[in-house]
Coordinates of C-alpha atoms in Angstrom, one line a residue:
X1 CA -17.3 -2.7 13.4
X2 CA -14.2 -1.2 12.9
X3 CA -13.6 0.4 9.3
X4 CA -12.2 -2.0 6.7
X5 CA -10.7 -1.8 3.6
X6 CA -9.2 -4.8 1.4
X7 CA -7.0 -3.6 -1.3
X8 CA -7.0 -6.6 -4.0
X9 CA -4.4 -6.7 -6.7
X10 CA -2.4 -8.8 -8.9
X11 CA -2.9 -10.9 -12.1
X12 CA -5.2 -8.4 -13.9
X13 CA -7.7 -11.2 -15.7
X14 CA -8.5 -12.0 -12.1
X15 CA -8.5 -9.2 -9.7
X16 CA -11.8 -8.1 -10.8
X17 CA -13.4 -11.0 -10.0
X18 CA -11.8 -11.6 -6.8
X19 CA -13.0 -8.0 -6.1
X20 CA -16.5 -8.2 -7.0
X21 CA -16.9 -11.4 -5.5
X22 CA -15.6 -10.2 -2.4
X23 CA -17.3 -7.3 -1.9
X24 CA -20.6 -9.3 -2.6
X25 CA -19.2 -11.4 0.3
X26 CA -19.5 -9.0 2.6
X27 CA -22.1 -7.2 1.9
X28 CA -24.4 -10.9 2.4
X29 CA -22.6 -11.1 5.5
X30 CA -24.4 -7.4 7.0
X31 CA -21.6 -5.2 5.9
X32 CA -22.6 -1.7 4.0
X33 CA -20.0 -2.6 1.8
X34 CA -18.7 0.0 -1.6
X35 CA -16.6 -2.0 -4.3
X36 CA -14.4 0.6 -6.1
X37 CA -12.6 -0.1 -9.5
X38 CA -9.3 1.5 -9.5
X39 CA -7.1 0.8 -12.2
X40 CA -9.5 -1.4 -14.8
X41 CA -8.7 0.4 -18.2
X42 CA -10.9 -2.7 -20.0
X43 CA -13.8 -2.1 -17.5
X44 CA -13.9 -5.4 -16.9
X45 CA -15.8 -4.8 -13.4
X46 CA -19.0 -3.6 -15.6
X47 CA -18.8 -6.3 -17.3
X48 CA -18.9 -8.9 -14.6
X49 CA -21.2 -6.4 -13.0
X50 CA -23.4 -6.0 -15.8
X51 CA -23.6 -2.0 -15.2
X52 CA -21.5 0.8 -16.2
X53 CA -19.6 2.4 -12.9
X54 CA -19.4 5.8 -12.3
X55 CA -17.5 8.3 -10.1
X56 CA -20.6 8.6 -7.7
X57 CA -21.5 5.5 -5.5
X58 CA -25.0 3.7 -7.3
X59 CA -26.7 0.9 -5.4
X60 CA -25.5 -2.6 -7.0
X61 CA -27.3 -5.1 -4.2
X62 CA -28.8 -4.7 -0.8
X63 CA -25.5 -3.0 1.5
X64 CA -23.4 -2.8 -1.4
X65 CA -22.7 0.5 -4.0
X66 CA -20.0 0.6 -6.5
X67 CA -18.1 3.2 -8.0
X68 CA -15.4 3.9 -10.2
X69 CA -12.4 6.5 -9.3
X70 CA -12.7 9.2 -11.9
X71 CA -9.5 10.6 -12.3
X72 CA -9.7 13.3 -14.7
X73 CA -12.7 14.7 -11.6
X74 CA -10.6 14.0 -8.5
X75 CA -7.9 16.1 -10.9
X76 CA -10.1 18.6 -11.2
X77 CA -11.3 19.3 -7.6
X78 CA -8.0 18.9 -6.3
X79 CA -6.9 21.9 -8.4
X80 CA -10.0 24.0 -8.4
X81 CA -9.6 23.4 -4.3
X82 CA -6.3 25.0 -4.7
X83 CA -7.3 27.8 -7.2
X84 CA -7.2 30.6 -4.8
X85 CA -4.2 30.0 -2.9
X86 CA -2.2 29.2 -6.9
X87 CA -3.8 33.2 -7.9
X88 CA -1.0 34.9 -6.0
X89 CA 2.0 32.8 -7.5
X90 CA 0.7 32.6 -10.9
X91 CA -0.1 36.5 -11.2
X92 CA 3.8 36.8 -9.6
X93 CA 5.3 35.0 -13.3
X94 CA 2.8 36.9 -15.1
X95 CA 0.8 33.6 -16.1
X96 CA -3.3 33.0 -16.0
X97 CA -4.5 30.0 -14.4
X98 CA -6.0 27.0 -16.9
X99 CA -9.6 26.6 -17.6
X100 CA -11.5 23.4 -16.3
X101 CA -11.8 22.4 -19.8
X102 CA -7.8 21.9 -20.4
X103 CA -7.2 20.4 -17.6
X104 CA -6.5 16.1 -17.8
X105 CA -4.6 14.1 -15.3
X106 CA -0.9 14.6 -15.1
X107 CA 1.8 11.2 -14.7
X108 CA 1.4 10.4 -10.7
X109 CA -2.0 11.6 -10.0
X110 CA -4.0 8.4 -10.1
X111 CA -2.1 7.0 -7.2
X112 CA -3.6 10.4 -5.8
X113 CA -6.9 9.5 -6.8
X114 CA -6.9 6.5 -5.3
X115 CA -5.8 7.9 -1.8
X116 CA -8.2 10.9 -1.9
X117 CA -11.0 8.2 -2.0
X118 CA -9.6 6.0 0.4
X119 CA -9.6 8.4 2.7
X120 CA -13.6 9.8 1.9
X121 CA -15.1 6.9 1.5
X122 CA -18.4 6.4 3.4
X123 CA -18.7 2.6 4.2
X124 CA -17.7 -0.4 7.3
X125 CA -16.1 -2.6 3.9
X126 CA -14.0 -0.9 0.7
X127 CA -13.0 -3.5 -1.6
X128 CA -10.9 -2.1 -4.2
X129 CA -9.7 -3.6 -7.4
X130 CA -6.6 -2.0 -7.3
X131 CA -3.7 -1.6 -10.0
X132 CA -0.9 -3.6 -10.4
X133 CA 0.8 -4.6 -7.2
X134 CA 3.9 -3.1 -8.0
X135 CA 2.1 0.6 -8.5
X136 CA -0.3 -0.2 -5.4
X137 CA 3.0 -0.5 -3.2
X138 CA 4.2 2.9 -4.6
X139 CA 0.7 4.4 -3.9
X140 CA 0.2 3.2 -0.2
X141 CA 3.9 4.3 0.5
X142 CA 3.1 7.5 -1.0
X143 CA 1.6 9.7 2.0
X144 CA 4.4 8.8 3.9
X145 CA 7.1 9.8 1.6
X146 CA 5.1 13.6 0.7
X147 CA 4.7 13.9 4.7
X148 CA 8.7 13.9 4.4
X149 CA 9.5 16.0 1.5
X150 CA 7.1 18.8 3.3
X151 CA 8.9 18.5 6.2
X152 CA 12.3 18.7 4.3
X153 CA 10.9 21.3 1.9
X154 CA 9.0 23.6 3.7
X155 CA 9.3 23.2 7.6
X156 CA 6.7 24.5 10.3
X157 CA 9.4 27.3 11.3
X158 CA 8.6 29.9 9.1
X159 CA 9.6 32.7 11.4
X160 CA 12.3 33.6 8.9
X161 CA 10.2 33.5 6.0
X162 CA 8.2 36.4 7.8
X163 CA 10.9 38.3 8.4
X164 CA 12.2 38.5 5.4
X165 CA 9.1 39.3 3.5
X166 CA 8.7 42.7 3.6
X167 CA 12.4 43.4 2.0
X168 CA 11.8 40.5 -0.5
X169 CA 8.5 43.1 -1.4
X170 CA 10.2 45.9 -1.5
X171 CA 13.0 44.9 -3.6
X172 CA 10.5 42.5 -6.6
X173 CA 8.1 45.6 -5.6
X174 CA 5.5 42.4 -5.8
X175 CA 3.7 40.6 -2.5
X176 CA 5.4 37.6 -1.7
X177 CA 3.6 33.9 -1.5
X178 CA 4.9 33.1 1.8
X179 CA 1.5 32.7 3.7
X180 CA -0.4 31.3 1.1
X181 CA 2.7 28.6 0.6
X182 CA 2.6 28.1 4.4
X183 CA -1.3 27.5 4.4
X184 CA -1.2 25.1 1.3
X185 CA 1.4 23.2 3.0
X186 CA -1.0 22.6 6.2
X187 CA -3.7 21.8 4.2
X188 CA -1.8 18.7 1.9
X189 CA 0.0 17.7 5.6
X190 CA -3.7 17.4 7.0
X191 CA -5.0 15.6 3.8
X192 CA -1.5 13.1 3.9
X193 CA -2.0 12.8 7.6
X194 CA -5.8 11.3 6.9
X195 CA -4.7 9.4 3.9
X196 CA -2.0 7.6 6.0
X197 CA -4.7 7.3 8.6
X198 CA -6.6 4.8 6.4
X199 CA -3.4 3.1 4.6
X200 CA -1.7 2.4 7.9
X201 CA -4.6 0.9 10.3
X202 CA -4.8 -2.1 11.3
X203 CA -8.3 -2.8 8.8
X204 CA -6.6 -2.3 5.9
X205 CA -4.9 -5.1 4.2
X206 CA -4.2 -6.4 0.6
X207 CA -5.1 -9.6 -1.3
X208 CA -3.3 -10.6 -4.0
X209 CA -5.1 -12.6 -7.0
X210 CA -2.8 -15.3 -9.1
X211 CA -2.8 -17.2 -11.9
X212 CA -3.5 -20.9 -10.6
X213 CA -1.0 -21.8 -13.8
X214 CA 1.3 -19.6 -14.1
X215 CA 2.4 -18.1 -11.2
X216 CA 5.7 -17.7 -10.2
X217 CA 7.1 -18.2 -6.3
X218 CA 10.0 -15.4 -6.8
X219 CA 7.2 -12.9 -7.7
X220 CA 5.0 -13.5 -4.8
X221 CA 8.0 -12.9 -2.7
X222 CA 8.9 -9.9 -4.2
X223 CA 5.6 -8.6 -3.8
X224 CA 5.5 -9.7 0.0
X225 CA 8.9 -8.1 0.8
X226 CA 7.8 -5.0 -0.7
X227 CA 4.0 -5.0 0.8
X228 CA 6.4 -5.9 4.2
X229 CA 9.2 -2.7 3.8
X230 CA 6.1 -0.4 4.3
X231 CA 4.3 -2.2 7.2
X232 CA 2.2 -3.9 5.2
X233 CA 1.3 -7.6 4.7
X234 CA -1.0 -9.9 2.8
X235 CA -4.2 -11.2 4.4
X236 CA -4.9 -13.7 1.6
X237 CA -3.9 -14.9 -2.3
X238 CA -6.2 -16.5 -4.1
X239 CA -5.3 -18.5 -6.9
X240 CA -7.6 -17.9 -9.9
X241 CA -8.8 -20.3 -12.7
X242 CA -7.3 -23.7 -11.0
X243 CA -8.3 -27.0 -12.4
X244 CA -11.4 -28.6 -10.7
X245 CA -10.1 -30.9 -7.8
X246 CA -11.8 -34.0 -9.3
X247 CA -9.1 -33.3 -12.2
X248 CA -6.4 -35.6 -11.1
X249 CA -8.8 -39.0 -11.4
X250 CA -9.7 -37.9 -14.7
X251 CA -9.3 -40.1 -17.6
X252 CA -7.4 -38.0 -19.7
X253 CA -3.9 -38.7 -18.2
X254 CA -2.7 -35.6 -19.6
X255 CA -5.3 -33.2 -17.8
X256 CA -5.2 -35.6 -14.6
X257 CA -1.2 -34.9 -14.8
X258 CA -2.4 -30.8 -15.4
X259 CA -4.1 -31.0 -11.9
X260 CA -1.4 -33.1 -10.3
X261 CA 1.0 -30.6 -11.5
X262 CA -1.0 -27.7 -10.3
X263 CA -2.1 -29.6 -6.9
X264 CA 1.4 -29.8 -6.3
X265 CA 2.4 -26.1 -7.3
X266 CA -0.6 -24.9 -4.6
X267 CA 0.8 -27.1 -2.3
X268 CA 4.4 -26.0 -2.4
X269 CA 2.5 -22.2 -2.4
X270 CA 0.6 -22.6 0.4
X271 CA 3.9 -23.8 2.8
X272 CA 5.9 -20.9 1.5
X273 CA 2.9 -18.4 2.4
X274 CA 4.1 -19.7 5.8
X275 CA 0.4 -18.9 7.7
X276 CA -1.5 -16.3 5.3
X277 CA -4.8 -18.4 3.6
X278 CA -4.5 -19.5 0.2
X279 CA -8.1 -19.4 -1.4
X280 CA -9.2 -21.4 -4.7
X281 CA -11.1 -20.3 -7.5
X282 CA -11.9 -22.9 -9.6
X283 CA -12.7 -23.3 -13.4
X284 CA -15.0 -23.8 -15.4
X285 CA -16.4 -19.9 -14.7
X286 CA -19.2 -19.3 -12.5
X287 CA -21.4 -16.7 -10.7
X288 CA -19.9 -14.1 -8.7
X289 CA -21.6 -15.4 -6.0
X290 CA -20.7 -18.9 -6.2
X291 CA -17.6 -17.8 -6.8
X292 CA -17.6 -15.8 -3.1
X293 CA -18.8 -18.9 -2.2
X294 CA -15.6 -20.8 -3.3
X295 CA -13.5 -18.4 -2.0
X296 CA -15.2 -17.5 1.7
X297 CA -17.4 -20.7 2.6
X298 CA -19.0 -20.7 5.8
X299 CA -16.5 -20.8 9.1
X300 CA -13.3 -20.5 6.5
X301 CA -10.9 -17.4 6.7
X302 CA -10.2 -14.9 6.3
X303 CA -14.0 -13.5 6.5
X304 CA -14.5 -10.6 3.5
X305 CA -15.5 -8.1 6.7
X306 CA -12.7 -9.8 9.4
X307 CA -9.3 -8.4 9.3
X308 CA -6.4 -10.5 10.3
X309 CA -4.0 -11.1 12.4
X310 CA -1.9 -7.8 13.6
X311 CA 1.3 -7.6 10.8
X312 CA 4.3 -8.1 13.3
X313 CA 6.1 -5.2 14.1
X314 CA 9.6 -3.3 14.2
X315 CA 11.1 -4.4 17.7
X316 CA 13.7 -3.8 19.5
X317 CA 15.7 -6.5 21.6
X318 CA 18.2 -5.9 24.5
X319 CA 21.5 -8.0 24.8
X320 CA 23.6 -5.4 26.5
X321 CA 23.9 -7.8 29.1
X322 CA 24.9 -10.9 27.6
X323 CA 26.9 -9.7 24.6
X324 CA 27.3 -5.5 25.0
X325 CA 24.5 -5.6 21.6
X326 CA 20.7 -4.1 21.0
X327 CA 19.2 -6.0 18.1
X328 CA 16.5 -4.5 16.0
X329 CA 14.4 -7.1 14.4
X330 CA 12.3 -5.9 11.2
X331 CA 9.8 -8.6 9.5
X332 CA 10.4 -8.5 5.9
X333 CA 8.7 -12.0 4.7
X334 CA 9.6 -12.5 1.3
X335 CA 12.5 -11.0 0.8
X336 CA 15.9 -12.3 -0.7
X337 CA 19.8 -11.3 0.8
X338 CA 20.7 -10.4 -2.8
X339 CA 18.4 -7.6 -3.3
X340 CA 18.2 -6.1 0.4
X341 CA 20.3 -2.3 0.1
X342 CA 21.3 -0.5 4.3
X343 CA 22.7 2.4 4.7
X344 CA 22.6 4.4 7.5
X345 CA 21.8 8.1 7.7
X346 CA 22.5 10.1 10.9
X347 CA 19.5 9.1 12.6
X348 CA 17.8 7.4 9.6
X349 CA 18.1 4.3 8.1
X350 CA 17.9 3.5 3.9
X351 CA 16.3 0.2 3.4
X352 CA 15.8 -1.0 0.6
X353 CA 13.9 -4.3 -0.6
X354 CA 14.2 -5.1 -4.9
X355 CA 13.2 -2.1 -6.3
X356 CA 11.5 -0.7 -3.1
X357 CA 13.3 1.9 -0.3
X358 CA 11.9 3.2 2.8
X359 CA 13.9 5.7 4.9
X360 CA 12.9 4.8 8.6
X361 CA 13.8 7.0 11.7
X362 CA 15.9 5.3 14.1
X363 CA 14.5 4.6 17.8
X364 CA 16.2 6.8 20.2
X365 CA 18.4 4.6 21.7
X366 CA 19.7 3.3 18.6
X367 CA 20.5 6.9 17.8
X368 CA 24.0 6.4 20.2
X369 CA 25.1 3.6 18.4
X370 CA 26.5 2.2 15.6
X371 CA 25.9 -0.7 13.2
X372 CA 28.0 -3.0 13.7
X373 CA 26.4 -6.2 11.6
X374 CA 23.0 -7.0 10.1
X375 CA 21.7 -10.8 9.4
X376 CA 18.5 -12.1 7.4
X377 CA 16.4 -15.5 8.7
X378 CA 13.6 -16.6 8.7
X379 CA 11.9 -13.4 6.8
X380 CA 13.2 -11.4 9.3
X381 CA 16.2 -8.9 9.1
X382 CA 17.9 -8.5 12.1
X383 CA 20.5 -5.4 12.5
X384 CA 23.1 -5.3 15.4
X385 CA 24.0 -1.9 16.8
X386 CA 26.8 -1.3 19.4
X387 CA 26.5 1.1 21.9
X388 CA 28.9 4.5 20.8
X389 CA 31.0 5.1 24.2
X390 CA 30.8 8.8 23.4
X391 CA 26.9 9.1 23.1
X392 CA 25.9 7.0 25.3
X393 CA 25.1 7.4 29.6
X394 CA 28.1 6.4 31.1
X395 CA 28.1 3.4 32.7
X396 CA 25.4 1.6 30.7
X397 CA 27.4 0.5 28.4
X398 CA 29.9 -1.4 29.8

C-alpha cells in the first residue's frame, strides 16, 4: 500500500484517544502501523497507553510501535549535523560553538521536529497526535514557505559569490563562508524537498477531534479554510464524548433534552461538513479498542489505512470565448468573504484565509493578464482575469 500518514488534531482531551484508537485500527486491519505523540505536554498518550513513550519506536501490539518526538534530540542532531559547515562562520566573529549539554530547543523548532520525523518514519500507517490545529497548519505550510525564503535568500546562482571571494579574503584577510553557505543551503532544500514530499501526497490527510458539547461551527470552518489555503483537507472529524444515542428516550427529560440538543447539533455538523464522515465517540469511556470500534466499524469510512477522496484542486477555466475571461477556481471550503485578503504580486498571488496566507505562483497564462473581479460560492473562490492586450499573442484575445 501506498504510504499513509493521518495527522489528528483538535480538542486536546480528545485527540489522544482518537489517535491511539486509530492507530490500533489499523494496525488490526494488517497495517505496520507507528503512533507518534507530538505535542502531548500532560503525556496523556502513556496514560491511555499504559507505557511511557520514548523518542525510539518500542513495540506497543502486533504491527504497531509508538514513539514520542523528542525535541530537545531532534535539536540536537540537527545542529551537531550542521557542526562542521557552522566552524568556518563562527571562527570568522571570533565565537566557539555550544556544547551538547547547553543546547535546548529554541521557539519554532518543534514544528521542525515534527517534519524531520515525518519525513523518516519507517511505517505503511503514521498516526500522529498532533498539536493544536492552528500550529499544525503553520507546521505543514512550513516546508513550503523555507523552500521560498532559500530561493529569495540565497539563490542557485552563485557565480558572483565566487567571484568575488577572493577580494572579500584579501580585504577581511579571513576565508570567506561562501561554499559552506552554498552547500548548507542544498542540504536544508533537499531535507524541505522530502518534508514536503510527505506533507503534500495524496496519503496524508488530517482528522480533527471535537467536543460532542461544545463545539463551535465557525471554528471548524476556520480550521477547514486554513487546512484548504495549503492544499489540504479533512478526511474525517470525530466528535468526542457525545451522549449515548439511547439518551433522548431517557426518563430524565432534562438528559433526554441534552441528547436531543446534541443529536441536533451533529446533525446540523454533519450537513455543513458537506461529504467528509463525521465519526461518534460515545460516553460513558471505554477501551481503546472498543473505542476504534465505534469510530471505524466494519464496511464504514473512512478506513484507518484508506485515504480519501483526492482534495480538489486549483483549476483553470477558459471563457475567452463566451465572455473575453479565464476564471481560476480555488476550493477553499470553509472559508468566510469577511476574512479572505488578495493581492496580486507580479506573477504571485497573496491569499490570505483568517489569520492564514499563502503566496501562490500564478499559471502562465494568467501571467498576461489582469484581475479584473474575484467571487466566493459554494466554498470555492473564483478569480476573473482579463487578458492584458500588451502581453498577450495577438489575436487570441479578441
Amino acid at each position: 500500500m501506498a504510504p499513509r500518514t493521518i495527522l489528528v488534531s483538535g480538542a486536546e482531551s480528545a485527540v489522544a484517544t482518537v489517535a491511539a484508537a486509530t492507530a490500533l485500527h489499523s494496525a488490526a486491519a494488517g497495517h505496520r502501523t507507528l503512533l507518534l505523540a507530538a505535542d502531548d505536554p500532560h503525556r496523556t498518550l502513556d496514560v491511555l497507553l499504559g507505557t511511557r513513550l520514548a523518542g525510539e519506536p518500542a513495540r506497543y501490539a502486533e504491527r504497531l510501535d509508538v514513539a514520542r518526538i523528542d525535541e530537545q534530540s531532534t535539536f540536537r542532531d540537527a545542529l551537531g549535523a550542521l557542526g562542521g559547515r557552522l566552524a568556518p562562520a563562527l571562527a570568522l566573529i571570533g565565537a566557539e560553538p555550544l556544547d551538547p549539554e547547553e543546547l535546548t530547543p529554541l521557539p519554532g523548532t518543534r514544528p521542525l521536529a515534527l517534519l524531520r520525523h515525518l519525513r523518516s518514519a519507517d511505517a505503511e500507517v503514521v498516526v500522529v497526535a498532533g498539536p493544536a490545529p492552528a500550529e499544525l497548519i503553520a507546521a505543514l505550510a512550513l516546508p513550503e514557505q523555507l523552500d521560498r525564503y532559500l530561493s529569495r535568500l540565497l539563490p542557485e546562482q552563485r557565480q558572483a559569490a565566487r567571484a568575488l571571494r577572493p577580494l572579500l579574503a584579501a580585504v577581511a584577510g579571513v576565508p570567506m563562508p561562501a561554499d559552506w553557505l552554498f552547500e548548507a543551503r542544498a542540504t536544508a532544500q533537499a531535507a524541505l524537498a522530502e518534508a514536503r514530499a510527505v506533507v503534500e501526497a495524496p496519503g496524508t490527510t488530517v482528522r480533527l477531534a471535537v467536543d460532542a458539547e461544545t463545539h463551535r461551527p465557525e471554528e471548524l470552518r476556520r480550521i477547514r479554510a486554513g487546512l484548504a489555503l495549503y492544499g489540504h483537507r479533512l478526511d474525517a472529524v470525530v466528535a468526542h464524548r457525545a451522549l449515548p444515542a439511547d439518551a433522548v428516550a431517557s426518563p430524565d427529560p432534562w438528559l433526554a433534552e441534552l441528547a436531543a440538543r446534541e443529536r441536533d447539533r451533529l446533525a446540523e455538523l454533519a450537513v455543513e461538513l458537506d461529504g467528509v464522515p463525521l465519526l461518534t465517540c460515545r460516553r460513558p469511556e471505554v477501551a481503546l479498542e472498543d473505542v476504534a470500534a465505534q469510530l471505524y466499524p466494519a464496511g464504514g469510512p473512512p478506513s484507518a489505512g484508506r485515504p480519501p477522496a483526492p482534495a480538489p484542486q486549483p483549476r483553470i477555466e477558459d471563457r475567452l470565448a463566451e465572455e473575453g475571461l479565464l476564471l481560476w477556481h480555488l476550493p477553499l471550503p470553509g472559508a468566510d468573504r469577511d476574512g479572505l485578503e488578495l493581492v496580486r504580486r507580479g506573477d504571485e498571488l497573496v491569499l490570505g484565509v483568517g489569520a492564514y496566507r499563502r503566496i501562490l505562483p500564478l499559471p502562465s497564462a494568467l501571467r498576461r493578464c489582469t484581475v479584473s473581479g474575484a467571487g466566493l460560492a459554494d466554498g470555492v473562490l473564483t478569480l476573473r482575469f482579463t487578458p492584458d492586450p500588451a502581453l498577450w499573442p495577438r489575436g487570441l484575445a479578441q
